[in-house]
């Protein structure tokens, strides 16, 4: 089935397959951990039982997603040893410590406080429970910081030297950690995680509103998700613009592929909205363009010149079609999120946020689109870096282990089978939990554990707590 593929191509497919599975879980858990911290803080501050019910509902989903993220992440290090041993040997002195900090962050902060967050409210008191919930959220952000520092160094390497055996060795850790693309990449990824979670929470809330528009918990999470969309999406668009300008400065070839600029433009480059890259003829077929807009976006000047792929040797070009289409999927979904947020704010100010079935249906459809956008953005970043693993310094073809194609093919097939069953089952379980209404979950908890009781609230005070909300 995989005959005709080289070991390098199969290893790249395997890495793309496993990291595509992995990245969707951290993208979800980063945002969901912060959402849980907000819900818990608002429960403590307001004593509105709706926040506590929502916290208990989403913490179980977070636990499953977090577990699958950890398991899928372990596989990544396995591949560094089997398929990419030369890369591990050459870049290990720089990459290894940063990845170790990411693992320490994940296990000491996230996993260490996860148990208290899940089961500790009645045992440690609300103050320490809130601290643990906050540390889980902080741990997810810290893990993302380290892993994006690694990736950013591979995209825009600095602060290193080379030893006698051709290894990258650290000379200045500040320069390595804070490489030129790091702040832009970190902000862009964290905002993407928040948006991904907001879309999922909004979709779940909308789904249950379609079943029961009077359900207070569903109203609360749908409202919070709509606020998140309208506030964060514009920030993400601005952050993406800054990230693009930074990429033009440090990785111009990637931008040429993203924009579909085969030819250089001396007096302003057009923005190609859509087209079909023709790698053989080196042009965009059936292109729909807006004159000079690409120069305006990237250099804030209508007539600014932009170099094209005609200035780059053929063996320095990334796969243009993949980068071109994935970039448009990411940007298109970003504006779709903005449209959904604007729709939500208009409905809110008209007093129809909880009487808008079309908005709810659109929110359900958009629920998984955050994951699609994250994957599209990741593909744009990683494929656009080709043909290098360490940009401009270490080629992908020189990073491969001395391994034969059949061996890589066998492990790839094994990964596909195992992932299908393990992560398919986990994803099905998460979707099943989301399909249950918050009230149903709360009722099941009441039946299993008796009346809901907290350290500082008796059943009588809970019944007296306000249940309304917007």
CSV table of C-alpha atoms in Angstrom, one decimal:
chain,number,residue,atom,x,y,z
A,1,UNK,CA,0.0,0.0,0.0
A,2,UNK,CA,2.9,2.4,0.8
A,3,UNK,CA,5.3,1.1,-1.9
A,4,UNK,CA,7.0,3.9,-3.8
A,5,UNK,CA,7.3,6.2,-0.7
A,6,UNK,CA,10.8,7.0,0.6
A,7,UNK,CA,11.7,6.5,4.2
A,8,UNK,CA,11.9,10.3,4.6
A,9,UNK,CA,8.4,10.8,3.2
A,10,UNK,CA,6.9,8.1,5.3
A,11,UNK,CA,8.6,9.5,8.4
A,12,UNK,CA,7.2,12.9,7.6
A,13,UNK,CA,3.7,11.5,7.1
A,14,UNK,CA,4.0,9.6,10.4
A,15,UNK,CA,5.1,12.7,12.3
A,16,UNK,CA,2.3,14.7,10.7
A,17,UNK,CA,-0.2,12.1,11.6
A,18,UNK,CA,0.7,11.8,15.2
A,19,UNK,CA,1.2,15.5,15.8
A,20,UNK,CA,-2.1,16.2,14.2
A,21,UNK,CA,-3.8,14.0,16.8
A,22,UNK,CA,-1.7,15.4,19.6
A,23,UNK,CA,-2.1,19.1,18.9
A,24,UNK,CA,-5.9,19.1,19.1
A,25,UNK,CA,-5.9,17.9,22.7
A,26,UNK,CA,-3.6,20.6,24.1
A,27,UNK,CA,-5.4,23.2,22.0
A,28,UNK,CA,-8.6,22.2,23.8
A,29,UNK,CA,-7.2,21.6,27.3
A,30,UNK,CA,-5.3,24.9,27.4
A,31,UNK,CA,-8.5,26.9,26.9
A,32,UNK,CA,-10.7,24.6,29.0
A,33,UNK,CA,-8.3,24.8,32.0
A,34,UNK,CA,-8.7,28.6,32.0
A,35,UNK,CA,-12.4,28.2,31.5
A,36,UNK,CA,-12.6,26.0,34.6
A,37,UNK,CA,-10.6,28.4,36.6
A,38,UNK,CA,-13.0,31.2,35.7
A,39,UNK,CA,-16.1,29.1,36.5
A,40,UNK,CA,-14.6,28.1,39.9
A,41,UNK,CA,-13.7,31.7,40.7
A,42,UNK,CA,-17.1,32.9,39.8
A,43,UNK,CA,-18.8,30.2,41.9
A,44,UNK,CA,-16.7,31.3,44.9
A,45,UNK,CA,-17.3,34.9,44.3
A,46,UNK,CA,-21.1,34.8,43.5
A,47,UNK,CA,-22.3,31.5,45.0
A,48,UNK,CA,-24.4,31.1,41.9
A,49,UNK,CA,-24.9,27.4,41.7
A,50,UNK,CA,-24.9,27.4,37.9
A,51,UNK,CA,-21.2,28.0,37.9
A,52,UNK,CA,-20.5,25.1,40.2
A,53,UNK,CA,-22.7,22.8,38.1
A,54,UNK,CA,-20.9,23.9,34.9
A,55,UNK,CA,-17.5,23.4,36.6
A,56,UNK,CA,-18.4,19.8,37.6
A,57,UNK,CA,-19.7,19.2,34.0
A,58,UNK,CA,-16.6,20.4,32.2
A,59,UNK,CA,-14.0,19.1,34.6
A,60,UNK,CA,-14.7,15.5,33.6
A,61,UNK,CA,-14.4,16.4,29.9
A,62,UNK,CA,-11.1,18.2,30.7
A,63,UNK,CA,-9.7,15.1,32.6
A,64,UNK,CA,-10.3,12.8,29.6
A,65,UNK,CA,-8.9,15.3,27.0
A,66,UNK,CA,-5.9,16.0,29.3
A,67,UNK,CA,-5.1,12.3,29.5
A,68,UNK,CA,-5.3,11.8,25.8
A,69,UNK,CA,-3.1,14.8,25.3
A,70,UNK,CA,-0.4,13.3,27.5
A,71,UNK,CA,-0.5,9.9,25.9
A,72,UNK,CA,-0.4,11.3,22.4
A,73,UNK,CA,2.5,13.5,23.3
A,74,UNK,CA,4.6,10.7,24.6
A,75,UNK,CA,4.5,9.1,21.1
A,76,UNK,CA,6.2,12.2,19.7
A,77,UNK,CA,9.4,11.6,21.7
A,78,UNK,CA,9.4,8.0,20.5
A,79,UNK,CA,9.7,9.1,16.9
A,80,UNK,CA,12.6,11.4,17.7
A,81,UNK,CA,14.5,8.3,18.6
A,82,UNK,CA,13.4,6.0,15.8
A,83,UNK,CA,12.8,8.1,12.7
A,84,UNK,CA,14.7,11.3,13.5
A,85,UNK,CA,17.8,10.2,15.4
A,86,UNK,CA,20.2,12.4,13.4
A,87,UNK,CA,18.1,15.5,14.3
A,88,UNK,CA,18.0,14.4,17.9
A,89,UNK,CA,21.7,14.0,17.9
A,90,UNK,CA,22.5,17.3,16.3
A,91,UNK,CA,19.8,19.5,17.9
A,92,UNK,CA,19.4,17.6,21.2
A,93,UNK,CA,21.7,19.9,23.2
A,94,UNK,CA,19.4,22.8,22.5
A,95,UNK,CA,16.0,21.1,22.1
A,96,UNK,CA,16.4,18.5,24.8
A,97,UNK,CA,16.4,20.8,27.9
A,98,UNK,CA,13.5,22.9,26.6
A,99,UNK,CA,11.4,19.8,26.0
A,100,UNK,CA,12.3,18.5,29.5
A,101,UNK,CA,11.0,21.7,31.0
A,102,UNK,CA,7.8,21.2,29.1
A,103,UNK,CA,7.4,17.7,30.5
A,104,UNK,CA,8.2,19.0,34.1
A,105,UNK,CA,5.6,21.7,33.7
A,106,UNK,CA,3.0,19.2,32.5
A,107,UNK,CA,3.7,16.6,35.2
A,108,UNK,CA,4.5,18.8,38.2
A,109,UNK,CA,1.9,21.5,37.7
A,110,UNK,CA,-0.8,20.1,35.6
A,111,UNK,CA,-0.8,16.4,36.7
A,112,UNK,CA,0.3,17.3,40.3
A,113,UNK,CA,-2.7,19.6,40.9
A,114,UNK,CA,-5.2,17.8,38.6
A,115,UNK,CA,-6.3,15.4,41.3
A,116,UNK,CA,-7.0,18.2,43.8
A,117,UNK,CA,-9.0,20.0,41.1
A,118,UNK,CA,-11.0,16.9,40.3
A,119,UNK,CA,-11.6,15.4,43.7
A,120,UNK,CA,-10.4,17.8,46.4
A,121,UNK,CA,-13.0,20.5,46.9
A,122,UNK,CA,-14.5,18.7,49.9
A,123,UNK,CA,-11.1,17.6,51.3
A,124,UNK,CA,-8.8,20.6,51.1
A,125,UNK,CA,-11.2,23.5,51.3
A,126,UNK,CA,-12.2,26.0,48.6
A,127,UNK,CA,-9.1,28.2,48.9
A,128,UNK,CA,-6.6,25.5,48.1
A,129,UNK,CA,-9.0,23.9,45.6
A,130,UNK,CA,-9.1,27.3,43.7
A,131,UNK,CA,-5.3,27.5,43.9
A,132,UNK,CA,-5.0,24.0,42.4
A,133,UNK,CA,-7.4,24.9,39.6
A,134,UNK,CA,-5.4,28.0,38.9
A,135,UNK,CA,-2.2,26.0,38.9
A,136,UNK,CA,-3.6,23.5,36.4
A,137,UNK,CA,-4.5,26.4,34.1
A,138,UNK,CA,-1.1,28.0,34.6
A,139,UNK,CA,0.6,24.7,34.0
A,140,UNK,CA,-1.1,24.3,30.6
A,141,UNK,CA,0.1,27.7,29.6
A,142,UNK,CA,3.6,27.1,30.8
A,143,UNK,CA,3.8,23.8,28.9
A,144,UNK,CA,2.7,25.6,25.8
A,145,UNK,CA,5.4,28.2,26.4
A,146,UNK,CA,8.2,25.7,26.5
A,147,UNK,CA,7.1,23.6,23.5
A,148,UNK,CA,6.5,26.8,21.4
A,149,UNK,CA,10.0,28.0,22.4
A,150,UNK,CA,11.4,24.8,21.0
A,151,UNK,CA,9.4,25.1,17.8
A,152,UNK,CA,10.3,28.8,17.5
A,153,UNK,CA,14.0,28.1,17.8
A,154,UNK,CA,13.6,25.5,15.0
A,155,UNK,CA,11.9,28.2,12.9
A,156,UNK,CA,14.2,31.1,13.7
A,157,UNK,CA,17.3,29.7,15.3
A,158,UNK,CA,19.7,31.9,17.3
A,159,UNK,CA,21.8,31.8,20.4
A,160,UNK,CA,23.7,28.6,19.5
A,161,UNK,CA,27.1,27.5,18.2
A,162,UNK,CA,28.4,24.3,16.5
A,163,UNK,CA,30.9,21.9,18.1
A,164,UNK,CA,33.4,19.7,16.3
A,165,UNK,CA,31.0,16.9,15.6
A,166,UNK,CA,28.3,19.1,14.0
A,167,UNK,CA,26.0,19.5,17.0
A,168,UNK,CA,24.1,22.7,17.9
A,169,UNK,CA,25.3,23.7,21.3
A,170,UNK,CA,23.7,26.4,23.5
A,171,UNK,CA,25.6,29.7,23.9
A,172,UNK,CA,22.9,32.0,25.2
A,173,UNK,CA,19.7,30.5,26.6
A,174,UNK,CA,17.9,33.8,26.6
A,175,UNK,CA,18.4,34.1,22.9
A,176,UNK,CA,17.4,30.5,22.3
A,177,UNK,CA,14.2,30.7,24.4
A,178,UNK,CA,13.2,34.1,23.1
A,179,UNK,CA,14.0,33.6,19.4
A,180,UNK,CA,12.5,36.2,17.0
A,181,UNK,CA,9.3,34.4,16.2
A,182,UNK,CA,8.6,33.1,19.8
A,183,UNK,CA,6.3,35.9,21.2
A,184,UNK,CA,4.2,36.0,18.0
A,185,UNK,CA,3.9,32.2,17.8
A,186,UNK,CA,3.0,31.9,21.5
A,187,UNK,CA,0.3,34.6,21.5
A,188,UNK,CA,-1.1,33.2,18.2
A,189,UNK,CA,-1.3,29.7,19.6
A,190,UNK,CA,-2.7,30.6,23.0
A,191,UNK,CA,-5.4,32.7,21.5
A,192,UNK,CA,-6.2,29.9,19.1
A,193,UNK,CA,-6.6,27.5,22.0
A,194,UNK,CA,-9.0,29.9,23.8
A,195,UNK,CA,-11.0,30.3,20.5
A,196,UNK,CA,-11.1,26.5,20.0
A,197,UNK,CA,-12.5,26.0,23.5
A,198,UNK,CA,-15.0,28.8,23.1
A,199,UNK,CA,-16.3,27.3,19.9
A,200,UNK,CA,-16.7,23.9,21.6
A,201,UNK,CA,-18.4,25.3,24.8
A,202,UNK,CA,-20.6,27.5,22.6
A,203,UNK,CA,-21.6,24.5,20.4
A,204,UNK,CA,-22.4,22.3,23.5
A,205,UNK,CA,-24.5,25.2,25.0
A,206,UNK,CA,-26.2,25.8,21.6
A,207,UNK,CA,-27.0,22.0,21.3
A,208,UNK,CA,-28.7,21.9,24.6
A,209,UNK,CA,-30.5,25.2,24.0
A,210,UNK,CA,-32.0,23.6,20.9
A,211,UNK,CA,-33.4,20.9,23.2
A,212,UNK,CA,-34.4,23.2,26.1
A,213,UNK,CA,-34.1,27.0,25.6
A,214,UNK,CA,-34.9,27.6,29.3
A,215,UNK,CA,-32.0,25.6,30.7
A,216,UNK,CA,-30.0,28.1,32.7
A,217,UNK,CA,-26.7,26.2,32.6
A,218,UNK,CA,-26.8,26.0,28.8
A,219,UNK,CA,-27.7,29.7,28.6
A,220,UNK,CA,-24.7,30.6,30.8
A,221,UNK,CA,-22.1,28.6,28.8
A,222,UNK,CA,-23.4,29.8,25.5
A,223,UNK,CA,-23.4,33.4,26.6
A,224,UNK,CA,-19.8,33.1,28.0
A,225,UNK,CA,-18.7,31.5,24.7
A,226,UNK,CA,-20.2,34.3,22.6
A,227,UNK,CA,-18.4,36.9,24.8
A,228,UNK,CA,-15.1,35.0,24.3
A,229,UNK,CA,-15.6,34.9,20.5
A,230,UNK,CA,-16.3,38.6,20.1
A,231,UNK,CA,-13.5,39.7,22.4
A,232,UNK,CA,-10.7,37.3,21.3
A,233,UNK,CA,-11.3,36.8,17.6
A,234,UNK,CA,-10.3,40.5,16.7
A,235,UNK,CA,-7.2,40.1,18.9
A,236,UNK,CA,-6.4,36.9,17.0
A,237,UNK,CA,-6.7,38.6,13.6
A,238,UNK,CA,-4.3,41.4,14.8
A,239,UNK,CA,-1.9,38.8,16.3
A,240,UNK,CA,-2.0,36.9,13.0
A,241,UNK,CA,-1.1,40.0,11.1
A,242,UNK,CA,1.9,40.7,13.3
A,243,UNK,CA,2.9,37.1,13.1
A,244,UNK,CA,2.8,37.3,9.3
A,245,UNK,CA,5.0,40.4,9.2
A,246,UNK,CA,7.5,38.6,11.5
A,247,UNK,CA,7.5,35.6,9.2
A,248,UNK,CA,8.1,37.8,6.2
A,249,UNK,CA,11.2,39.2,8.0
A,250,UNK,CA,12.7,35.8,9.1
A,251,UNK,CA,11.1,33.2,6.7
A,252,UNK,CA,10.3,35.1,3.5
A,253,UNK,CA,10.1,31.9,1.4
A,254,UNK,CA,7.3,30.6,3.7
A,255,UNK,CA,5.3,33.8,3.0
A,256,UNK,CA,5.9,33.5,-0.7
A,257,UNK,CA,4.3,30.0,-0.6
A,258,UNK,CA,1.4,31.2,1.7
A,259,UNK,CA,0.6,34.1,-0.7
A,260,UNK,CA,1.1,32.0,-3.8
A,261,UNK,CA,3.7,34.5,-5.2
A,262,UNK,CA,5.6,32.5,-7.8
A,263,UNK,CA,6.7,35.8,-9.4
A,264,UNK,CA,8.3,38.8,-7.9
A,265,UNK,CA,6.3,42.1,-7.9
A,266,UNK,CA,8.3,45.3,-8.2
A,267,UNK,CA,5.4,47.7,-7.8
A,268,UNK,CA,3.0,46.1,-5.3
A,269,UNK,CA,1.9,42.5,-5.0
A,270,UNK,CA,-1.7,41.4,-5.4
A,271,UNK,CA,-3.6,39.4,-2.7
A,272,UNK,CA,-4.6,36.1,-4.2
A,273,UNK,CA,-7.9,35.2,-2.6
A,274,UNK,CA,-8.1,31.9,-4.3
A,275,UNK,CA,-6.6,29.8,-7.1
A,276,UNK,CA,-4.9,26.5,-7.8
A,277,UNK,CA,-1.1,26.4,-7.6
A,278,UNK,CA,0.5,24.9,-10.7
A,279,UNK,CA,3.9,23.7,-9.5
A,280,UNK,CA,5.0,22.6,-12.9
A,281,UNK,CA,4.3,25.9,-14.6
A,282,UNK,CA,5.0,27.9,-11.5
A,283,UNK,CA,1.9,30.0,-11.5
A,284,UNK,CA,-1.5,30.2,-9.8
A,285,UNK,CA,-4.3,29.0,-12.2
A,286,UNK,CA,-7.8,30.5,-12.0
A,287,UNK,CA,-6.6,33.1,-9.5
A,288,UNK,CA,-9.0,35.6,-8.0
A,289,UNK,CA,-6.8,38.6,-7.0
A,290,UNK,CA,-7.1,42.1,-5.4
A,291,UNK,CA,-4.3,44.3,-6.8
A,292,UNK,CA,-1.5,45.5,-4.4
A,293,UNK,CA,-3.4,44.3,-1.3
A,294,UNK,CA,-0.7,41.8,-0.4
A,295,UNK,CA,1.9,44.6,-0.2
A,296,UNK,CA,-0.5,46.7,1.8
A,297,UNK,CA,-1.0,43.9,4.4
A,298,UNK,CA,2.6,42.7,4.7
A,299,UNK,CA,4.4,46.0,4.3
A,300,UNK,CA,1.7,48.6,4.9
A,301,UNK,CA,2.5,50.1,1.5
A,302,UNK,CA,0.5,49.6,-1.7
A,303,UNK,CA,3.5,49.9,-3.9
A,304,UNK,CA,6.0,48.0,-1.8
A,305,UNK,CA,8.0,45.4,-3.8
A,306,UNK,CA,7.6,41.7,-2.7
A,307,UNK,CA,10.0,39.0,-3.9
A,308,UNK,CA,8.6,35.8,-5.3
A,309,UNK,CA,9.6,32.1,-5.5
A,310,UNK,CA,11.4,33.0,-8.8
A,311,UNK,CA,14.2,34.3,-6.5
A,312,UNK,CA,14.6,31.0,-4.7
A,313,UNK,CA,16.3,27.8,-6.0
A,314,UNK,CA,13.8,24.9,-6.6
A,315,UNK,CA,15.3,22.8,-3.9
A,316,UNK,CA,14.6,25.6,-1.4
A,317,UNK,CA,10.9,25.8,-2.1
A,318,UNK,CA,8.3,24.3,0.4
A,319,UNK,CA,5.4,22.3,-1.1
A,320,UNK,CA,3.5,25.4,-2.3
A,321,UNK,CA,0.0,23.9,-2.8
A,322,UNK,CA,-0.2,22.5,0.8
A,323,UNK,CA,0.9,25.8,2.4
A,324,UNK,CA,-1.3,27.9,0.0
A,325,UNK,CA,-4.5,26.0,0.8
A,326,UNK,CA,-3.9,25.4,4.5
A,327,UNK,CA,-3.3,29.1,5.0
A,328,UNK,CA,-6.6,30.0,3.4
A,329,UNK,CA,-8.5,27.5,5.4
A,330,UNK,CA,-7.0,29.0,8.6
A,331,UNK,CA,-7.7,32.6,7.6
A,332,UNK,CA,-11.2,31.8,6.3
A,333,UNK,CA,-12.2,30.1,9.5
A,334,UNK,CA,-10.8,33.0,11.5
A,335,UNK,CA,-13.2,35.4,9.7
A,336,UNK,CA,-16.0,32.8,10.1
A,337,UNK,CA,-15.4,33.0,13.9
A,338,UNK,CA,-15.5,36.8,13.8
A,339,UNK,CA,-18.8,36.6,11.9
A,340,UNK,CA,-20.3,34.2,14.5
A,341,UNK,CA,-19.1,36.5,17.3
A,342,UNK,CA,-20.7,39.6,15.6
A,343,UNK,CA,-23.9,37.6,15.1
A,344,UNK,CA,-23.9,36.8,18.8
A,345,UNK,CA,-23.3,40.3,19.9
A,346,UNK,CA,-26.1,41.6,17.7
A,347,UNK,CA,-28.5,39.0,19.0
A,348,UNK,CA,-27.5,39.9,22.6
A,349,UNK,CA,-28.2,43.6,22.2
A,350,UNK,CA,-31.5,42.8,20.6
A,351,UNK,CA,-32.4,40.6,23.5
A,352,UNK,CA,-32.6,37.5,21.3
A,353,UNK,CA,-29.4,35.6,22.3
A,354,UNK,CA,-31.6,32.9,23.9
A,355,UNK,CA,-34.3,33.0,21.2
A,356,UNK,CA,-32.1,32.5,18.1
A,357,UNK,CA,-32.3,28.9,16.8
A,358,UNK,CA,-30.4,29.8,13.6
A,359,UNK,CA,-27.5,31.2,15.6
A,360,UNK,CA,-27.5,28.1,17.8
A,361,UNK,CA,-27.4,25.8,14.8
A,362,UNK,CA,-24.6,27.9,13.3
A,363,UNK,CA,-22.7,27.6,16.6
A,364,UNK,CA,-23.1,23.8,16.6
A,365,UNK,CA,-21.7,23.6,13.0
A,366,UNK,CA,-18.8,25.9,14.1
A,367,UNK,CA,-18.0,23.7,17.2
A,368,UNK,CA,-15.2,21.7,15.6
A,369,UNK,CA,-13.9,24.5,13.4
A,370,UNK,CA,-11.4,25.7,16.0
A,371,UNK,CA,-9.6,22.3,15.7
A,372,UNK,CA,-9.6,22.6,11.9
A,373,UNK,CA,-8.1,26.1,12.1
A,374,UNK,CA,-5.4,24.9,14.5
A,375,UNK,CA,-4.5,22.0,12.3
A,376,UNK,CA,-4.5,24.3,9.2
A,377,UNK,CA,-2.3,26.8,11.0
A,378,UNK,CA,0.1,24.1,12.1
A,379,UNK,CA,0.4,22.7,8.6
A,380,UNK,CA,1.1,26.2,7.3
A,381,UNK,CA,3.9,26.6,9.8
A,382,UNK,CA,5.5,23.2,9.6
A,383,UNK,CA,5.2,22.5,5.9
A,384,UNK,CA,6.2,26.1,5.1
A,385,UNK,CA,9.5,25.5,7.0
A,386,UNK,CA,10.5,22.7,4.6
A,387,UNK,CA,13.0,21.6,3.3
A,388,UNK,CA,14.5,22.3,6.8
A,389,UNK,CA,14.0,21.0,10.3
A,390,UNK,CA,16.2,23.7,11.7
A,391,UNK,CA,15.4,26.6,9.3
A,392,UNK,CA,18.3,27.4,7.0
A,393,UNK,CA,20.7,25.1,8.9
A,394,UNK,CA,19.6,21.5,8.9
A,395,UNK,CA,17.7,19.9,6.1
A,396,UNK,CA,15.0,17.4,6.7
A,397,UNK,CA,16.7,14.9,4.5
A,398,UNK,CA,19.8,15.2,6.7
A,399,UNK,CA,17.8,14.7,9.9
A,400,UNK,CA,16.5,11.2,9.2
A,401,UNK,CA,17.6,8.1,11.0
A,402,UNK,CA,19.5,5.4,8.9
A,403,UNK,CA,16.2,3.5,8.6
A,404,UNK,CA,14.5,1.7,5.7
A,405,UNK,CA,11.1,2.6,4.3
A,406,UNK,CA,9.4,-0.7,5.2
A,407,UNK,CA,10.2,-0.3,8.8
A,408,UNK,CA,8.7,3.2,8.9
A,409,UNK,CA,5.7,2.0,6.9
A,410,UNK,CA,5.1,-0.8,9.4
A,411,UNK,CA,5.2,1.6,12.4
A,412,UNK,CA,3.0,4.1,10.5
A,413,UNK,CA,0.3,1.4,9.9
A,414,UNK,CA,0.6,0.4,13.6
A,415,UNK,CA,0.1,4.0,14.7
A,416,UNK,CA,-3.0,4.4,12.4
A,417,UNK,CA,-4.6,1.2,13.8
A,418,UNK,CA,-3.9,2.0,17.5
A,419,UNK,CA,-4.9,5.6,17.2
A,420,UNK,CA,-8.1,4.7,15.5
A,421,UNK,CA,-9.2,2.5,18.4
A,422,UNK,CA,-7.6,4.4,21.4
A,423,UNK,CA,-8.3,8.0,20.5
A,424,UNK,CA,-11.4,7.1,18.5
A,425,UNK,CA,-12.9,5.6,21.7
A,426,UNK,CA,-11.7,8.6,23.8
A,427,UNK,CA,-13.2,11.1,21.4
A,428,UNK,CA,-16.5,9.1,21.3
A,429,UNK,CA,-16.6,9.2,25.1
A,430,UNK,CA,-16.0,12.9,25.2
A,431,UNK,CA,-18.7,13.5,22.6
A,432,UNK,CA,-21.1,11.3,24.6
A,433,UNK,CA,-20.4,13.4,27.7
A,434,UNK,CA,-21.0,16.6,25.8
A,435,UNK,CA,-24.3,15.1,24.5
A,436,UNK,CA,-25.7,14.8,28.0
A,437,UNK,CA,-27.3,17.9,29.3
A,438,UNK,CA,-25.8,19.7,32.3
A,439,UNK,CA,-29.0,19.1,34.2
A,440,UNK,CA,-28.9,15.4,33.5
A,441,UNK,CA,-25.3,15.2,34.7
A,442,UNK,CA,-26.2,17.1,37.8
A,443,UNK,CA,-29.1,14.9,38.5
A,444,UNK,CA,-27.0,11.8,38.1
A,445,UNK,CA,-24.4,13.3,40.5
A,446,UNK,CA,-27.1,14.0,43.0
A,447,UNK,CA,-28.4,10.4,42.8
A,448,UNK,CA,-24.9,8.9,43.2
A,449,UNK,CA,-23.6,11.2,45.9
A,450,UNK,CA,-26.6,12.6,47.6
A,451,UNK,CA,-27.5,16.3,47.8
A,452,UNK,CA,-24.8,18.6,46.5
A,453,UNK,CA,-22.8,20.1,49.5
A,454,UNK,CA,-19.8,22.3,49.6
A,455,UNK,CA,-17.5,23.2,52.4
A,456,UNK,CA,-19.2,26.5,53.1
A,457,UNK,CA,-22.7,26.0,51.8
A,458,UNK,CA,-25.5,23.9,53.4
A,459,UNK,CA,-28.3,22.4,51.3
A,460,UNK,CA,-30.5,25.2,52.5
A,461,UNK,CA,-28.3,27.9,51.4
A,462,UNK,CA,-27.7,26.3,48.0
A,463,UNK,CA,-31.5,26.2,47.4
A,464,UNK,CA,-31.6,29.8,48.3
A,465,UNK,CA,-28.7,30.7,45.9
A,466,UNK,CA,-29.6,32.7,42.8
A,467,UNK,CA,-30.1,30.6,39.7
A,468,UNK,CA,-30.7,33.2,37.1
A,469,UNK,CA,-28.1,34.7,34.8
A,470,UNK,CA,-27.4,36.1,31.4
